[in-house]
Amino acid sequence: MAAKSALLRSPTFLPKLLPPFPLRLISTSPPLSQEPQLEPSPSPPSPTPLPPNPSTGSPFYNENWRTPQPTAAAAASLVPVPGQSTAAGHMMAFSQILDLSGIMNLFADYVASQRWNDIKSVFEYWVRSLDESGKPNKPDVNLFNHYLRAQLMLGADSAELLDLVQAMQEFAVLPNAASYNLVFEAMVKELESLNNQQYESADSQSRKTALVEATTKLFDKMLAEGPLPDDGSFNLVVGLLIKAKHFDPALTYLDLVPKYGRTLNQGVYNGCIQFLLNSNKPDTATSFIDKCKASAENKNLVPTWNLCHHIAEVAFRSDNSKLAYQSLEYFARWIERGEKTRPQVQLSVDEGLAAAALGTASRTYDSKLLDGSWQILKRSLRQKKLPNPETYLMKINAYASLGQVKKAFETLNELEMAYRDAENTNPELFSPFTSLHPLVTACCRNGFSSLDAVYLELEKWSQAEKPYKSIAALNCVLLGCANIWDLDRAYETFQALEKLGVTPDIHSYNALLYAFGKHQKTSEACNVFEHLVSIGANPNATTYSLLVDAHLVNRDPKSALKVIDEMVEAGFMPTKQMLKKIRRRCSRQMDYDSDDKVQNLARNFNIRMGNEVRREILFNLQYSTNY
């Protein structure tokens, strides 16, 4: 309070009055009587007091009442206004002519031309002046906020502005949210000056902490006592806390934004999402975005394009399907905005990002994210280019993980129509052992019942008006039968291929060979291999690998090595895993000659086999019932 009184009595804030008129040397009044007087009788009881003075509202009323106004010449030397030669005359005209609305218009012109010194000087003179009726001028909260803004622009700190805000009560003026926002702006400037320091000392850190505490206390006081914070208050305070890296109070105030129906500006909205992602809180970021979308004031906010990519990356890395879908929604809004602008700006999402979204949908079993990622990809391609085969496979994998086998086969049909006859197509693109293995797993999820249902559905599609006959789809059913150890059903499915109007390919023979090998029917597996060679089919690396496994299941490493020799002659290279299987079987059978051949093959193909010490320890354990 002492600071306020000192401020109000300062010569720059309270211009002095003119000196009084000269005293008269000869008095015309009668002389006072010097005779002693009797003590007057006791005064009667005081009457009822009058109503309060209607001129209250200015602390300068008693000083200005019936006091002659200073002349222009005297005032010019006391309260100079920069930039004007007749400033004092203008200010006296303001006190006699301009009312509250007039000085507000004047201040609006001063703000437009950034004449902050003029606003400060005129305000300090105007509050000491009398209006046309002879009563002190009474500023309102808006006029006082102009004065606070001028003080802020002239370099006043937050403590000085807070003292001025508290001094508003002496004018019977209650500060509003805009008044406190000017204090918050000063606090933000002070924090930025601390952050810009090249070296952060202990003193600057303590000042930051004190500044954050003062900000939160003032904001909590506004929430408890009023005035309630407005949009600017939330934006300034939340932005300050984010810059100061005080995340807990920032999150607390962010939860209050939709509660009070406030609107965040774009910069604070981006900063909130950014710091939530940087602090590894994707779930909190998802909740914050949902709350903003649920409020009518913040539902149209969209992060920047680069921030949308960052949201998507964090969502994919943490397998947060909801946050990933929100990032796709933001991408869709940006694409829509670009299409509405003139000239059009054709924004597009990278296909790799859409494929990553499909992978996240597959891992999290989120059909909504699956559909959204495919739609955003189609919108980005604009029917000018087909999606890559890998993207189709990711979609098939996602549908297979969700158990939507029908949609997975429909996607497989789209893939075949797009790339079946294309040049330079990878031969493993339609292999049930590699690319389509998730679909095989989905087909045999419930055993033979789900396999029969898929087979009947494919048979129905083959007889439709627009028949769908796919050897890749039937190969998935065939390999699924082998996976559930149903050799009879696998063989019947293989025989039914020609009845359905399709020709078996190398993958079909591989699936049948795999079914025989799992049942230790090595001779039948060899017959399948000889048959496909006799009809002119070219075995692939998978064929030789399955034949090797069939011999190893039958504990015959020598025959497996013969298959390896044929494989090398055909132009294929054995894999490390294949040679390790043969070496392990040689060790079990104590076939050291075959083991040496395996080592030679490994050296010839520069394959580092490594050792299997732990496996050998387990194999050489001596189990006994003697305790």
Short mmCIF file of C-alpha atoms in Angstrom, two decimals, residues 33 68 74 134 209 270 283 301 315 322 341 378 401 416 457 498 524 530 557 564 581 585:
data_model
loop_
_atom_site.label_atom_id
_atom_site.label_comp_id
_atom_site.label_asym_id
_atom_site.label_seq_id
_atom_site.Cartn_x
_atom_site.Cartn_y
_atom_site.Cartn_z
CA SER A 33 -12.41 39.88 20.08
CA PRO A 68 -8.26 26.74 -9.22
CA ALA A 74 2.27 26.71 -15.43
CA GLY A 134 -16.43 20.25 -11.46
CA THR A 209 10.87 -20.89 -9.90
CA ASN A 270 0.80 -26.76 -30.81
CA ASP A 283 -2.23 -41.19 -23.67
CA LEU A 301 -7.76 -26.30 -34.10
CA ALA A 315 1.68 -43.05 -32.06
CA LYS A 322 -6.26 -43.74 -31.08
CA THR A 341 -7.67 -22.83 -51.48
CA LYS A 378 -6.34 -43.23 -51.56
CA SER A 401 -5.25 -60.16 -37.50
CA GLU A 416 -3.91 -59.77 -58.00
CA GLU A 457 -16.76 -69.10 -49.82
CA GLU A 498 -8.41 -78.10 -61.32
CA GLU A 524 5.76 -89.12 -50.86
CA GLU A 530 9.87 -85.42 -58.92
CA PRO A 557 21.28 -85.84 -42.91
CA ILE A 564 21.65 -79.12 -50.82
CA LYS A 581 19.58 -77.67 -38.88
CA ARG A 585 21.10 -83.45 -36.86
#
